[in-house]
Tab-separated table of C-alpha atoms in Angstrom:
chain	number	residue	atom	x	y	z
O	419	MET	CA	-4.030	-16.903	0.359
O	420	ASP	CA	-7.734	-16.954	0.181
O	421	ILE	CA	-9.260	-15.770	-2.819
O	422	VAL	CA	-13.345	-14.738	-2.991
O	423	HIS	CA	-14.581	-13.926	-6.387
O	424	VAL	CA	-17.601	-11.436	-5.383
O	425	LYS	CA	-20.438	-11.166	-6.872
O	426	SER	CA	-21.585	-7.517	-6.062
O	427	TRP	CA	-20.601	-4.560	-3.886
O	428	ASN	CA	-23.103	-5.298	-1.557
O	429	GLU	CA	-21.269	-8.753	-0.917
O	430	PHE	CA	-17.812	-6.946	-0.934
O	431	VAL	CA	-19.321	-4.701	1.815
O	432	ALA	CA	-20.439	-7.392	3.925
O	433	LEU	CA	-17.510	-9.883	3.161
O	434	THR	CA	-14.996	-7.379	4.434
O	435	SER	CA	-16.972	-6.658	7.630
O	436	GLU	CA	-15.795	-9.485	8.636
O	437	CYS	CA	-11.778	-8.286	8.725
O	438	ASP	CA	-12.016	-6.329	11.719
O	439	GLY	CA	-9.104	-4.628	11.958
O	440	TRP	CA	-7.358	-5.628	8.955
O	441	ALA	CA	-5.473	-3.720	5.965
O	442	PHE	CA	-6.463	-3.522	2.744
O	443	ARG	CA	-4.935	-2.567	-0.780
O	444	GLY	CA	-6.504	-2.039	-3.994
O	445	LEU	CA	-5.149	-3.057	-7.540
O	446	PRO	CA	-6.726	-1.939	-10.446
O	447	ASP	CA	-5.856	-5.014	-12.032
O	448	ALA	CA	-7.009	-8.765	-10.265
O	449	GLY	CA	-4.357	-10.359	-12.028
O	450	TRP	CA	-1.438	-8.315	-10.518
O	451	ASP	CA	1.332	-9.670	-8.247
O	452	LEU	CA	1.051	-7.647	-4.783
O	453	MET	CA	4.704	-6.019	-4.869
O	454	SER	CA	5.982	-2.916	-4.236
O	455	ALA	CA	6.425	-0.314	-6.728
O	456	LEU	CA	10.234	-0.483	-6.403
O	457	SER	CA	9.978	-4.566	-6.785
O	458	ARG	CA	8.095	-4.023	-9.954
O	459	TYR	CA	10.625	-1.352	-11.279
O	460	LEU	CA	13.282	-3.605	-10.425
O	461	HIS	CA	11.834	-6.720	-11.890
O	462	SER	CA	10.958	-5.068	-14.993
O	463	PHE	CA	14.455	-3.236	-15.818
O	464	VAL	CA	17.260	-4.418	-13.790
O	465	PRO	CA	17.347	-8.515	-14.409
O	466	ASP	CA	20.959	-8.518	-12.073
O	467	ARG	CA	19.454	-9.129	-9.039
O	468	ALA	CA	22.475	-9.685	-7.105
O	469	SER	CA	22.622	-5.597	-7.798
O	470	TRP	CA	19.490	-5.212	-6.388
O	471	ARG	CA	20.500	-4.218	-2.452
O	472	GLN	CA	23.166	-1.591	-3.881
O	473	ARG	CA	20.591	-0.075	-6.328
O	474	GLU	CA	18.118	0.290	-3.613
O	475	GLU	CA	20.884	1.700	-1.138
O	476	ARG	CA	21.920	4.036	-3.657
O	477	ALA	CA	18.204	5.516	-4.316
O	478	LEU	CA	18.333	6.363	-0.749
O	479	ARG	CA	21.457	8.310	-0.870
O	480	ILE	CA	21.071	10.301	-3.495
O	481	PHE	CA	17.778	11.263	-2.445
O	482	ARG	CA	18.640	12.015	1.117
O	483	ARG	CA	21.784	13.857	-0.340
O	484	LYS	CA	19.197	16.241	-2.765
O	485	ALA	CA	15.912	16.096	-1.089
O	486	HIS	CA	16.718	18.699	2.082
O	487	VAL	CA	16.722	21.426	-0.407
O	488	TYR	CA	13.207	21.001	-0.423
O	489	LEU	CA	12.326	20.438	2.849
O	490	ALA	CA	11.405	23.091	5.791
O	491	ASP	CA	13.070	20.311	8.121
O	492	ALA	CA	15.609	17.986	6.760
O	493	ASN	CA	15.774	15.800	10.013
O	494	VAL	CA	13.054	13.818	8.269
O	495	LEU	CA	15.533	12.194	5.859
O	496	VAL	CA	17.300	10.690	9.300
O	497	ASP	CA	14.311	8.589	10.485
O	498	ASP	CA	14.495	5.753	7.909
O	499	ILE	CA	10.443	4.950	7.857
O	500	ARG	CA	9.546	8.477	7.460
O	501	CYS	CA	12.510	8.885	4.543
O	502	LEU	CA	10.824	5.850	2.478
O	503	ALA	CA	7.555	7.286	3.233
O	504	LEU	CA	8.210	10.853	1.943
O	505	MET	CA	9.921	9.351	-1.111
O	506	GLN	CA	6.650	7.153	-1.445
O	507	HIS	CA	4.421	10.294	-1.312
O	508	HIS	CA	5.975	11.651	-3.932
O	509	GLY	CA	6.633	9.068	-6.585
O	510	ALA	CA	9.970	7.509	-6.045
O	511	PRO	CA	9.580	3.489	-5.990
O	512	THR	CA	10.371	1.962	-2.671
O	513	ARG	CA	9.900	-1.418	-0.877
O	514	MET	CA	6.919	0.151	1.262
O	515	ILE	CA	3.360	-1.048	0.299
O	516	ASP	CA	0.570	1.159	0.556
O	517	PHE	CA	-2.337	-0.031	2.418
O	518	THR	CA	-5.099	1.487	4.073
O	519	LYS	CA	-7.532	0.587	7.188
O	520	SER	CA	-10.428	1.072	5.087
O	521	PRO	CA	-11.869	-1.885	2.615
O	522	PHE	CA	-13.853	1.461	0.798
O	523	VAL	CA	-10.584	2.948	0.295
O	524	ALA	CA	-8.576	0.373	-0.945
O	525	ALA	CA	-12.027	-0.313	-3.171
O	526	PHE	CA	-11.431	3.290	-4.377
O	527	PHE	CA	-7.828	2.862	-5.398
O	528	ALA	CA	-8.917	-0.309	-6.866
O	529	LEU	CA	-11.906	0.387	-9.124
O	530	ASN	CA	-11.331	4.172	-9.792
O	531	ASN	CA	-9.588	3.888	-12.752
O	532	THR	CA	-10.206	0.407	-14.282
O	533	ASN	CA	-12.675	-1.672	-16.796
O	534	CYS	CA	-11.615	-5.082	-16.101
O	535	SER	CA	-11.766	-7.394	-12.858
O	536	ALA	CA	-9.859	-5.443	-9.721
O	537	ALA	CA	-8.377	-6.783	-6.692
O	538	VAL	CA	-8.831	-5.828	-2.519
O	539	PHE	CA	-6.219	-7.798	-0.655
O	540	ALA	CA	-6.777	-7.491	2.761
O	541	LEU	CA	-4.383	-8.466	5.229
O	542	ASP	CA	-4.792	-9.913	8.676
O	543	THR	CA	-2.607	-7.515	11.053
O	544	PRO	CA	-3.979	-8.450	14.724
O	545	THR	CA	-2.658	-12.044	13.869
O	546	LEU	CA	0.816	-10.802	12.361
O	547	TRP	CA	0.448	-8.208	15.601
O	548	SER	CA	2.294	-10.830	17.381
O	549	ALA	CA	3.081	-13.669	14.878
O	550	ALA	CA	6.932	-14.563	13.883
O	551	PRO	CA	8.374	-16.669	10.512
O	552	ARG	CA	8.578	-19.950	11.087
O	553	HIS	CA	12.399	-19.676	10.111
O	554	ASP	CA	13.142	-17.357	12.860
O	555	VAL	CA	10.263	-17.004	16.142
O	556	THR	CA	12.616	-14.214	16.892
O	557	LEU	CA	11.945	-11.839	14.440
O	558	ARG	CA	8.653	-10.459	15.995
O	559	ARG	CA	7.427	-7.489	14.631
O	560	GLU	CA	8.913	-5.324	17.445
O	561	ALA	CA	11.655	-7.186	17.352
O	562	ILE	CA	12.494	-5.791	13.635
O	563	ASP	CA	10.614	-2.604	13.935
O	564	PRO	CA	12.192	-0.741	10.881
O	565	ARG	CA	11.506	2.977	13.102
O	566	VAL	CA	14.173	1.789	15.627
O	567	ARG	CA	17.607	3.181	14.124
O	568	GLY	CA	19.692	0.431	12.531
O	569	ASN	CA	16.834	-2.156	11.793
O	570	PHE	CA	16.124	-1.276	8.277
O	571	GLU	CA	19.411	-1.917	7.213
O	572	ARG	CA	19.694	-5.003	9.777
O	573	HIS	CA	16.620	-6.514	8.962
O	574	PHE	CA	15.131	-5.038	5.531
O	575	ALA	CA	17.873	-3.611	3.408
O	576	VAL	CA	20.026	-6.686	3.405
O	577	ASN	CA	17.429	-8.175	1.203
O	578	SER	CA	17.638	-11.841	2.693
O	579	LYS	CA	14.939	-12.125	4.660
O	580	ASP	CA	11.574	-13.086	4.282
O	581	ILE	CA	9.618	-11.004	6.766
O	582	ILE	CA	7.044	-8.224	7.238
O	583	TRP	CA	6.638	-5.089	9.061
O	584	VAL	CA	3.287	-3.320	9.349
O	585	GLY	CA	2.741	0.153	10.509
O	586	GLU	CA	3.089	4.124	10.404
O	587	PRO	CA	5.901	6.149	10.890
O	588	GLU	CA	6.397	7.896	14.039
O	589	GLU	CA	4.712	11.135	12.329
O	590	MET	CA	2.139	10.786	9.943
O	591	ASP	CA	1.789	13.148	6.736
O	592	ARG	CA	-1.512	14.692	5.410
O	593	ARG	CA	-2.292	12.039	2.798
O	594	LEU	CA	-1.478	9.053	4.859
O	595	VAL	CA	-4.069	10.343	7.729
O	596	ALA	CA	-6.796	11.269	4.975
O	597	GLN	CA	-6.632	7.596	3.796
O	598	SER	CA	-6.348	6.004	6.841
O	599	GLY	CA	-2.920	4.466	5.510
O	600	THR	CA	-0.294	1.973	6.518
O	601	PHE	CA	2.044	0.603	5.128
O	602	VAL	CA	3.529	-2.925	4.523
O	603	VAL	CA	7.776	-3.649	4.461
O	604	PRO	CA	8.784	-6.468	2.993
O	605	GLY	CA	12.143	-8.310	3.800
O	606	VAL	CA	12.815	-9.185	0.408
O	607	LEU	CA	11.844	-7.762	-2.942
O	608	ASP	CA	11.941	-10.392	-5.196
O	609	LYS	CA	9.114	-12.200	-4.058
O	610	PRO	CA	5.747	-11.299	-3.982
O	611	LEU	CA	3.408	-10.454	-0.332
O	612	ASP	CA	1.470	-13.852	-0.629
O	613	GLU	CA	4.661	-15.451	-0.769
O	614	ILE	CA	6.357	-13.888	2.237
O	615	ILE	CA	3.253	-13.826	4.027
O	616	THR	CA	3.402	-17.878	4.288
O	617	GLN	CA	6.112	-18.250	6.742
O	618	TYR	CA	3.729	-16.691	9.167
O	619	GLU	CA	0.471	-18.788	8.403
O	620	ARG	CA	-0.214	-21.579	11.167
O	621	GLY	CA	-2.986	-23.223	9.013
O	622	THR	CA	-5.017	-19.764	8.744
O	623	PRO	CA	-4.670	-18.196	5.155
O	624	LEU	CA	-3.477	-14.032	6.938
O	625	LEU	CA	-4.111	-12.879	3.485
O	626	ARG	CA	-7.492	-12.604	1.865
O	627	LYS	CA	-7.867	-11.280	-2.246
O	628	PHE	CA	-11.699	-10.002	-2.969
O	629	VAL	CA	-11.342	-10.208	-7.046
O	630	LEU	CA	-14.272	-7.241	-7.995
O	631	PRO	CA	-15.626	-8.123	-11.587
O	632	ALA	CA	-16.250	-5.277	-13.953
O	633	SER	CA	-19.773	-5.150	-13.483
O	634	VAL	CA	-19.744	-4.005	-9.314
O	635	ARG	CA	-18.038	-0.454	-10.883
O	636	ALA	CA	-20.454	1.530	-11.401
O	637	GLU	CA	-22.711	0.743	-8.364
O	638	ALA	CA	-19.210	0.475	-6.001
O	639	MET	CA	-18.124	4.375	-7.351
O	640	LEU	CA	-21.346	6.126	-6.952
O	641	SER	CA	-21.525	4.214	-3.317
O	642	LEU	CA	-18.055	5.619	-2.505
O	643	TYR	CA	-18.685	8.961	-3.865
O	644	ARG	CA	-21.383	9.084	-1.584
O	645	MET	CA	-19.152	8.237	1.254
O	646	ASN	CA	-17.146	11.195	0.020
O	647	ILE	CA	-14.300	9.298	-0.991
O	648	THR	CA	-12.505	10.929	-3.623
O	649	HIS	CA	-9.155	12.065	-5.054
O	650	ALA	CA	-10.325	15.124	-3.519
O	651	THR	CA	-10.484	13.938	-0.002
O	652	LEU	CA	-7.622	11.526	-0.350
O	653	PHE	CA	-5.156	13.775	-1.363
O	654	PRO	CA	-6.444	16.990	0.407
O	655	ASP	CA	-4.423	19.436	-2.152
O	656	LEU	CA	-4.941	21.007	-5.455
O	657	ASP	CA	-3.358	17.549	-7.045
O	658	GLY	CA	-6.041	15.521	-5.103
O	659	LEU	CA	-8.914	18.063	-6.737
O	660	ALA	CA	-7.820	17.957	-10.067
O	661	ARG	CA	-7.759	14.492	-10.270
O	662	SER	CA	-11.400	13.999	-8.255
O	663	ILE	CA	-12.776	15.863	-11.716
O	664	GLY	CA	-12.432	12.437	-13.841
O	665	TYR	CA	-15.299	11.157	-11.871
O	666	GLU	CA	-17.370	14.021	-11.621
O	667	LEU	CA	-17.508	13.508	-15.766
O	668	GLU	CA	-19.619	9.986	-15.100
O	669	ILE	CA	-22.104	11.817	-12.315
O	670	THR	CA	-25.715	12.889	-13.865
O	671	TRP	CA	-28.253	14.222	-11.386
O	672	PRO	CA	-31.788	13.594	-13.151
O	673	GLY	CA	-33.972	16.652	-13.531
O	674	HIS	CA	-30.684	19.080	-13.891
O	675	ARG	CA	-30.716	20.111	-17.569
O	676	SER	CA	-27.159	22.349	-16.576
O	677	GLU	CA	-25.104	21.065	-14.231
O	678	ARG	CA	-23.356	24.077	-11.720
O	679	GLY	CA	-21.802	22.185	-8.932
């Protein structure tokens, strides 16, 4: 993994413009590993790694058994990736890792609620589209596609293959569309993404980590605000609007003694 320490917002904009077609993920603490919420939860609270597979299966089973009462169309629960995306959308820890096709959306999630050095990870998805892990060259993206019935159980739920898949459900929800979102699905839960990705590399690193110091936050957040990248636009519902009010507290308009919106 390449690590780049960015000195200014303009430098970040210039560097990420070179990552055409890549996928990005922002983290508010540059010291955090690039892992799924499920991996973090299990690492923190379930030391018995041998049980992780069964625990994930149970979580999926419970969600499917109960979620239908809240859904107009319960068919979404049949498709593994759509079901996982729904779980992720509503706050459940899953093995899916949220990425976005926009470096600016990733920067927003990295910088919005932090006062320390943050990070934006950039993943070379164009190369990964046709790559395969060294340990088994038959496991290309189309061969392991978890949208195909049976593939999630065969390649991911077993929790034993150093593989990743990048993509979206066949039907995307409003948040995923608003965020230009995509998902990375790892084949193992006990390793960070940068360790798994080495199985696909043939010399050139496929992952870059842009470290953003706290000093760039003010300029970056104002620039993102002017791009209309806020909680209100990334989460197009009342929750998103409410969360967007936090940054409004930081905005001041010179010459206006009373702010009326």
